[in-house]
Amino acid sequence: MRVLFVTPPALASHLFVLTPLAWALRTAGHDVRVATQPDLAESIVQAGLTGVLVGSGMGETLMRVAAAEPAEKPAAPDRPRQEDYAREDPYGELDYLTRHLLRHLCPDDMLDDLVGFARAWRPDLVIWDGLSYAGAVAARACGAAHARLLFGADGYVQLRNAALRRRPDRDPLREWLEPLLERYGSGFDEDVLTGDWTIDTQPPWMWRPAGARHLHVRPTAFNGPSIVPDWLHRPDGRPRVCLTLGVSHRAADVAEATAADLFEAVDGMDVEVVATLNAAQVGDTPVPANVRLVDFVPLNVLLPTCRAVVHHGGNGASASAYEHAVPQLVVPGTYWSEKWFGPLAVANGVEDQGAGVYVADSDKLTGELLRKALDRVLGDPSYAENAKRLRRELLAVPTPRDVVPLLEGLTAQHRRDRS
């Protein structure tokens, strides 16, 4: 069958979430394409996938998105739970995100190109990233079955459920998508928002809202093309700790933990620290003697050598940590409402399971807080034992290869009349 993936522009981390599944389908003999704006072209090639470029570059648009970041974030306790998201005003949060984020990720030229390609290529299945509602519109326009792919916590279903309870007469997502569907001869229903089914890449212990049909697949990290550095398998005898903030926000001025706080925490500790930070992230912050600064090293080869990983709650870092049974110290960023779409759920989940610590949000992080958390995790063997337990539990979750026959069956069931 033909499978079209749709992913948002400029976010390589979202592309990396779909890559293992795309390759599982391809090696099972299916024809696979990945559609997005030109900003992500190089990353698609590096992932070894076949890209379809739709619309134009999104540089200026993404700057407008950044500029629209709300001055005030949804109210939450000092140590929130995922369940707390926009509890005071879910409608206002959903409406703002729809108008100032989601609409910008689906410009007219991109949508026209995507629908045009889908009608010409005629995919059997469209799998769209949870930010790429254009994929649902394109699937309806060409008659394909379609599945939503979660990149983290299901924040939009959570928000919409809460918003409709407060204001059942208003639905920002429907008000935005319904005219787009009508433009291409289709109508609105609930499956436009959640897919004919949802492919859930998150561990079973993470909190989920009601309202979607889930097909669970084991979180599988894709770290991109790389060469293993020769120093990696020559540890210096001290416990090794990884500090990483991922790759998606490197070029943007977003609210992540600072190098100053991270380095203050580990300075002088009897540990070997590998910090995957680039020059812009470090700036003029002095680098402690026990820190090895590297621009990039694949986590799938680094983490098996580590006793702990400090990260921002991103999908790649957390999936790699689960796979290699590494205790996690999570410091969610505070850019837009991003922490509510994965990082906070990761922080809550690993802490609840005793396999890590929710240290603090980046705007409340201090070197002292992180150092105490690291001392606790490295000194208490239960964190490592619980991380091993979570890895064993994840082995029972189907791999991307395992779910290919299920995707084939669901596609045959949901594919629409193509006459």
Coordinates of C-alpha atoms in Angstrom, one line a residue:
M1 CA 0.0 0.0 0.0
R2 CA 1.0 3.6 -0.3
V3 CA 1.6 5.5 2.9
L4 CA 1.9 9.3 3.2
F5 CA 3.3 10.8 6.4
V6 CA 2.7 14.5 7.1
T7 CA 4.9 16.3 9.6
P8 CA 5.2 20.0 10.7
P9 CA 8.0 22.2 9.3
A10 CA 11.4 22.8 10.9
L11 CA 10.8 20.3 13.8
A12 CA 13.3 17.5 13.2
S13 CA 12.3 15.9 16.5
H14 CA 8.8 15.3 15.2
L15 CA 10.2 13.8 12.0
F16 CA 12.4 11.5 14.2
V17 CA 9.3 10.2 16.0
L18 CA 7.8 8.9 12.7
T19 CA 11.0 7.6 11.2
P20 CA 11.0 4.1 12.9
L21 CA 7.4 3.5 11.8
A22 CA 8.1 4.8 8.3
W23 CA 11.0 2.4 7.9
A24 CA 9.0 -0.5 9.3
L25 CA 6.4 0.1 6.6
R26 CA 9.0 0.5 3.9
T27 CA 10.9 -2.7 4.8
A28 CA 7.6 -4.5 4.8
G29 CA 7.3 -3.6 1.2
H30 CA 5.1 -0.5 1.3
D31 CA 5.7 2.7 -0.6
V32 CA 6.3 5.5 1.8
R33 CA 6.6 9.3 1.4
V34 CA 7.0 12.1 3.9
A35 CA 5.3 15.5 3.2
T36 CA 6.3 18.7 4.8
Q37 CA 7.5 22.2 3.9
P38 CA 11.0 22.7 2.4
D39 CA 12.5 23.7 5.8
L40 CA 12.8 20.0 6.8
A41 CA 14.1 18.7 3.4
E42 CA 17.7 18.0 4.6
S43 CA 16.5 16.1 7.7
I44 CA 14.2 13.9 5.6
V45 CA 17.2 13.0 3.4
Q46 CA 19.4 12.3 6.4
A47 CA 16.7 9.9 7.7
G48 CA 16.9 8.0 4.5
L49 CA 13.2 8.7 3.6
T50 CA 11.6 10.0 0.4
G51 CA 10.3 13.5 0.8
V52 CA 7.5 15.5 -0.8
L53 CA 7.9 19.2 -0.4
V54 CA 4.7 21.2 -0.1
G55 CA 4.2 24.9 0.3
S56 CA 7.0 27.4 0.8
G57 CA 9.6 28.0 3.4
M58 CA 8.2 28.7 6.9
G59 CA 11.0 30.9 8.3
E60 CA 9.1 34.1 8.6
T61 CA 5.9 32.3 9.7
L62 CA 7.7 30.5 12.5
M63 CA 9.1 33.8 13.7
R64 CA 5.6 35.2 13.9
V65 CA 4.6 32.1 15.9
A66 CA 7.5 32.7 18.3
A67 CA 6.4 36.4 18.6
A68 CA 2.9 35.3 19.4
E69 CA 4.0 33.4 22.5
P70 CA 1.5 34.4 25.2
A71 CA 2.9 36.6 28.0
E72 CA 0.9 34.7 30.6
K73 CA 0.9 30.9 30.6
P74 CA -1.9 28.7 31.9
A75 CA -2.1 28.8 35.7
A76 CA -0.7 25.7 37.3
P77 CA 0.7 24.6 40.7
D78 CA 4.4 24.9 41.4
R79 CA 4.8 21.2 40.6
P80 CA 2.0 20.5 38.2
R81 CA 0.5 17.3 36.9
Q82 CA -0.4 16.8 33.3
E83 CA -4.0 16.7 34.4
D84 CA -3.7 20.3 35.5
Y85 CA -3.3 21.7 32.0
A86 CA -5.3 24.9 31.5
R87 CA -7.7 23.8 34.2
E88 CA -8.9 27.4 34.8
D89 CA -9.6 28.3 31.1
P90 CA -9.2 25.4 28.7
Y91 CA -11.3 27.1 26.0
G92 CA -9.1 30.2 26.1
E93 CA -6.0 28.1 25.8
L94 CA -7.4 26.0 22.9
D95 CA -8.6 29.0 21.1
Y96 CA -5.3 30.8 21.4
L97 CA -3.3 27.8 20.2
T98 CA -5.6 27.3 17.3
R99 CA -5.4 30.9 16.1
H100 CA -1.7 31.6 16.8
L101 CA -0.1 28.2 16.2
L102 CA -2.1 25.5 14.4
R103 CA -3.4 27.8 11.7
H104 CA 0.2 29.0 10.9
L105 CA 1.3 25.4 10.5
C106 CA -1.3 24.9 7.8
P107 CA -1.0 27.8 5.3
D108 CA -3.0 27.8 2.2
D109 CA -0.2 27.1 -0.2
M110 CA 1.0 24.1 1.8
L111 CA -2.5 22.7 2.1
D112 CA -3.3 23.1 -1.6
D113 CA 0.0 21.4 -2.6
L114 CA -0.6 18.6 -0.1
V115 CA -4.1 17.9 -1.3
G116 CA -3.0 18.1 -4.9
F117 CA -0.2 15.6 -4.3
A118 CA -2.6 13.3 -2.3
R119 CA -5.2 13.3 -5.1
A120 CA -2.5 12.5 -7.7
W121 CA -0.6 9.9 -5.7
R122 CA -3.7 8.4 -4.1
P123 CA -2.2 7.0 -0.8
D124 CA -4.1 4.3 1.0
L125 CA -3.1 5.6 4.4
V126 CA -2.2 9.1 5.6
I127 CA -0.3 9.2 9.0
W128 CA -0.2 12.8 10.3
D129 CA 1.7 14.3 13.2
G130 CA -0.5 15.6 16.0
L131 CA 0.3 19.2 14.9
S132 CA -0.4 18.6 11.2
Y133 CA -4.1 18.7 10.8
A134 CA -3.5 19.3 7.1
G135 CA -2.9 15.6 6.9
A136 CA -6.5 14.8 8.0
V137 CA -7.8 17.3 5.4
A138 CA -5.7 15.7 2.7
A139 CA -6.8 12.2 3.6
R140 CA -10.5 13.2 3.4
A141 CA -9.9 14.9 0.1
C142 CA -8.4 11.8 -1.5
G143 CA -10.3 9.0 0.3
A144 CA -7.4 7.6 2.3
A145 CA -7.7 6.1 5.7
H146 CA -5.8 8.3 8.2
A147 CA -4.2 8.0 11.6
R148 CA -3.0 10.6 14.0
L149 CA 0.6 10.0 15.3
L150 CA 1.1 11.3 18.8
F151 CA 4.5 12.9 19.4
G152 CA 3.9 13.3 23.2
A153 CA 1.0 13.8 25.5
D154 CA -2.4 14.2 23.9
G155 CA -2.8 17.8 24.9
Y156 CA -5.2 18.8 22.2
V157 CA -7.8 16.1 23.1
Q158 CA -7.3 17.0 26.7
L159 CA -7.9 20.7 26.0
R160 CA -10.9 20.1 23.7
N161 CA -12.6 17.7 26.2
A162 CA -12.3 20.3 28.9
A163 CA -13.2 23.3 26.7
L164 CA -16.4 21.6 25.4
R165 CA -17.5 20.9 28.9
R166 CA -17.2 24.6 29.7
R167 CA -18.5 26.0 26.3
P168 CA -20.3 23.3 24.4
D169 CA -21.5 25.9 21.8
R170 CA -18.0 26.8 20.7
D171 CA -15.2 24.6 19.2
P172 CA -12.2 26.4 17.9
L173 CA -10.8 23.4 16.1
R174 CA -14.0 22.7 14.3
E175 CA -14.5 26.4 13.4
W176 CA -11.0 26.4 11.8
L177 CA -11.1 23.0 10.1
E178 CA -14.7 22.9 8.8
P179 CA -14.2 25.5 6.0
L180 CA -11.0 23.8 5.0
L181 CA -12.7 20.5 4.6
E182 CA -15.6 22.1 2.7
R183 CA -13.0 23.7 0.3
Y184 CA -12.1 20.2 -0.8
G185 CA -15.6 18.7 -0.9
S186 CA -15.6 17.0 2.6
G187 CA -17.4 17.6 5.9
F188 CA -16.4 17.7 9.5
D189 CA -16.7 14.8 12.0
E190 CA -14.8 13.8 15.1
D191 CA -12.4 11.6 13.2
V192 CA -10.9 14.6 11.6
L193 CA -9.4 15.6 15.0
T194 CA -8.2 12.2 16.2
G195 CA -7.8 10.2 13.0
D196 CA -9.6 7.0 12.2
W197 CA -7.3 5.8 14.9
T198 CA -4.4 7.3 16.9
I199 CA -0.9 5.8 16.9
D200 CA 0.3 6.3 20.5
T201 CA 4.1 6.2 20.9
Q202 CA 4.1 6.9 24.6
P203 CA 4.7 4.4 27.4
P204 CA 1.6 2.8 29.0
W205 CA 2.2 4.4 32.4
M206 CA 1.7 8.0 31.0
W207 CA -1.5 9.8 31.7
R208 CA -4.0 10.0 28.8
P209 CA -7.3 11.8 28.3
A210 CA -10.4 9.9 27.1
G211 CA -11.6 10.4 23.5
A212 CA -9.3 8.6 21.0
R213 CA -8.9 5.0 19.7
H214 CA -5.3 4.2 20.4
L215 CA -3.0 1.8 18.7
H216 CA 0.0 1.5 21.0
V217 CA 3.5 1.2 19.6
R218 CA 6.8 1.0 21.6
P219 CA 8.6 4.3 21.8
T220 CA 11.7 3.8 19.5
A221 CA 14.3 6.6 19.3
F222 CA 15.8 7.6 16.0
N223 CA 19.0 9.6 16.7
G224 CA 19.9 10.5 13.1
P225 CA 23.0 9.7 11.1
S226 CA 26.3 9.8 13.0
I227 CA 29.6 8.3 13.6
V228 CA 30.4 6.9 17.1
P229 CA 33.3 9.0 18.7
D230 CA 36.3 7.0 19.8
W231 CA 36.2 8.5 23.4
L232 CA 32.7 7.1 24.1
H233 CA 33.8 3.6 25.1
R234 CA 36.8 4.9 27.2
P235 CA 35.1 6.0 30.4
D236 CA 37.4 7.6 33.0
G237 CA 36.2 5.5 35.9
R238 CA 33.6 7.9 37.3
P239 CA 29.9 7.6 36.9
R240 CA 28.9 9.2 33.6
V241 CA 26.0 11.6 33.3
C242 CA 24.5 13.0 30.1
L243 CA 23.2 16.6 29.9
T244 CA 21.1 17.2 26.8
L245 CA 18.4 19.7 25.6
G246 CA 17.7 18.0 22.3
V247 CA 18.0 19.4 18.8
S248 CA 14.8 21.1 17.9
H249 CA 15.3 24.4 19.8
R250 CA 19.0 24.9 19.2
A251 CA 18.5 27.7 16.6
A252 CA 15.7 29.4 18.5
D253 CA 15.7 31.6 21.6
V254 CA 13.4 29.5 23.7
A255 CA 13.1 29.0 27.4
E256 CA 15.1 25.9 28.2
A257 CA 17.4 25.3 31.1
T258 CA 20.6 27.4 30.9
A259 CA 24.1 26.1 30.6
A260 CA 24.9 28.1 33.7
D261 CA 22.4 26.2 35.9
L262 CA 23.4 22.9 34.4
F263 CA 27.1 23.4 34.9
E264 CA 26.7 24.9 38.4
A265 CA 25.0 21.6 39.4
V266 CA 27.7 19.3 38.2
D267 CA 30.8 21.5 38.9
G268 CA 33.1 19.6 41.3
M269 CA 30.9 16.5 41.5
D270 CA 32.8 13.1 41.2
V271 CA 31.1 12.4 37.9
E272 CA 32.1 12.5 34.2
V273 CA 29.6 14.7 32.4
V274 CA 28.9 14.6 28.7
A275 CA 26.9 17.7 27.7
T276 CA 25.4 17.7 24.2
L277 CA 25.2 21.5 23.9
N278 CA 26.4 23.7 21.0
A279 CA 28.3 27.0 21.2
A280 CA 25.1 29.1 21.1
Q281 CA 23.7 27.2 24.1
V282 CA 26.8 27.5 26.1
G283 CA 27.7 31.1 25.2
D284 CA 30.4 32.4 27.5
T285 CA 29.5 30.1 30.4
P286 CA 32.7 28.6 31.9
V287 CA 32.8 24.8 31.3
P288 CA 33.7 22.8 34.4
A289 CA 36.7 20.5 34.3
N290 CA 34.5 17.4 34.6
V291 CA 32.3 18.3 31.6
R292 CA 33.0 17.0 28.1
L293 CA 31.3 19.4 25.7
V294 CA 30.2 17.8 22.4
D295 CA 27.9 19.4 19.8
F296 CA 26.2 16.1 19.1
V297 CA 26.5 12.4 20.0
P298 CA 23.8 9.9 19.3
L299 CA 22.0 9.0 22.5
N300 CA 21.5 5.4 21.5
V301 CA 25.3 4.9 21.9
L302 CA 25.9 7.4 24.7
L303 CA 23.2 6.4 27.2
P304 CA 24.2 2.8 27.6
T305 CA 27.4 4.2 29.2
C306 CA 25.5 6.6 31.5
R307 CA 24.2 6.3 35.1
A308 CA 21.7 9.2 34.6
V309 CA 20.5 11.6 32.0
V310 CA 19.3 15.2 32.5
H311 CA 17.0 16.4 29.8
H312 CA 14.1 18.6 28.9
G313 CA 11.5 15.8 28.5
G314 CA 11.7 15.5 24.7
N315 CA 10.6 12.4 22.9
G316 CA 14.0 11.4 21.7
A317 CA 15.8 11.7 25.0
S318 CA 13.0 9.9 27.0
A319 CA 12.6 7.1 24.5
S320 CA 16.4 6.5 24.5
A321 CA 16.4 6.5 28.3
Y322 CA 13.6 3.9 28.4
E323 CA 15.4 1.7 25.9
H324 CA 18.7 1.7 27.8
A325 CA 17.2 1.8 31.4
V326 CA 18.8 5.1 32.4
P327 CA 17.2 7.1 35.3
Q328 CA 16.0 10.5 34.1
L329 CA 16.1 13.9 35.6
V330 CA 13.6 16.1 33.7
V331 CA 13.6 19.9 33.4
P332 CA 10.7 20.9 31.2
G333 CA 11.1 24.1 29.2
T334 CA 8.6 27.0 29.4
Y335 CA 8.3 28.0 25.8
W336 CA 4.7 28.6 24.8
S337 CA 2.7 25.7 26.3
E338 CA 5.2 23.1 25.2
K339 CA 5.7 21.4 28.5
W340 CA 2.1 20.2 28.4
F341 CA 2.6 18.3 25.2
G342 CA 5.0 15.7 26.4
P343 CA 7.8 17.0 28.8
L344 CA 5.5 17.3 31.9
A345 CA 3.9 13.9 31.3
V346 CA 7.3 12.4 31.0
A347 CA 8.4 14.1 34.2
N348 CA 5.3 12.9 36.1
G349 CA 5.5 9.4 34.7
V350 CA 9.2 8.6 35.5
E351 CA 8.8 10.2 39.0
D352 CA 5.6 8.2 39.7
Q353 CA 7.4 5.0 38.6
G354 CA 10.5 5.7 40.7
A355 CA 12.7 5.8 37.6
G356 CA 13.5 9.5 37.7
V357 CA 12.9 12.9 39.1
Y358 CA 10.9 15.9 38.0
V359 CA 13.5 18.5 39.0
A360 CA 11.8 21.8 38.2
D361 CA 10.6 23.8 35.2
S362 CA 13.4 25.6 33.5
D363 CA 12.4 29.0 34.9
K364 CA 12.6 27.6 38.5
L365 CA 15.7 25.5 38.0
T366 CA 18.8 26.3 40.1
G367 CA 22.1 24.5 40.2
E368 CA 21.5 23.5 43.8
L369 CA 18.1 21.9 43.0
L370 CA 19.6 19.9 40.2
R371 CA 22.7 18.9 42.2
K372 CA 20.6 17.5 45.0
A373 CA 18.4 15.6 42.5
L374 CA 21.5 14.1 40.9
D375 CA 23.0 13.1 44.2
R376 CA 19.7 11.4 45.1
V377 CA 19.4 9.5 41.8
L378 CA 23.1 8.4 41.7
G379 CA 23.1 7.4 45.4
D380 CA 19.9 5.4 45.5
P381 CA 20.0 2.1 43.5
S382 CA 16.2 1.9 43.3
Y383 CA 16.1 4.5 40.5
A384 CA 18.3 2.2 38.3
E385 CA 16.3 -0.8 39.2
N386 CA 13.0 0.9 38.4
A387 CA 14.4 2.1 35.1
K388 CA 15.2 -1.6 34.3
R389 CA 11.7 -2.6 35.2
L390 CA 10.2 0.0 32.8
R391 CA 12.4 -1.3 30.0
R392 CA 11.1 -4.8 30.7
E393 CA 7.5 -3.6 30.6
L394 CA 8.1 -1.8 27.3
L395 CA 9.3 -5.0 25.7
A396 CA 5.7 -6.2 25.9
V397 CA 4.5 -3.2 23.8
P398 CA 4.5 -3.9 20.0
T399 CA 7.4 -2.5 18.0
P400 CA 6.9 -0.5 14.8
R401 CA 7.5 -3.7 12.8
D402 CA 4.9 -5.5 14.9
V403 CA 2.1 -3.0 14.2
V404 CA 2.5 -3.0 10.4
P405 CA 0.0 -5.9 9.9
L406 CA -2.4 -4.0 12.2
L407 CA -2.0 -0.9 10.1
E408 CA -2.7 -2.9 7.0
G409 CA -5.9 -4.2 8.4
L410 CA -7.1 -0.9 9.8
T411 CA -6.4 0.8 6.4
A412 CA -8.5 -1.7 4.6
Q413 CA -11.3 -1.2 7.1
H414 CA -11.2 2.7 6.9
R415 CA -10.2 3.5 3.4
R416 CA -13.0 5.4 1.8
D417 CA -14.7 5.2 -1.6
R418 CA -12.3 6.3 -4.3
S419 CA -14.6 6.3 -7.2

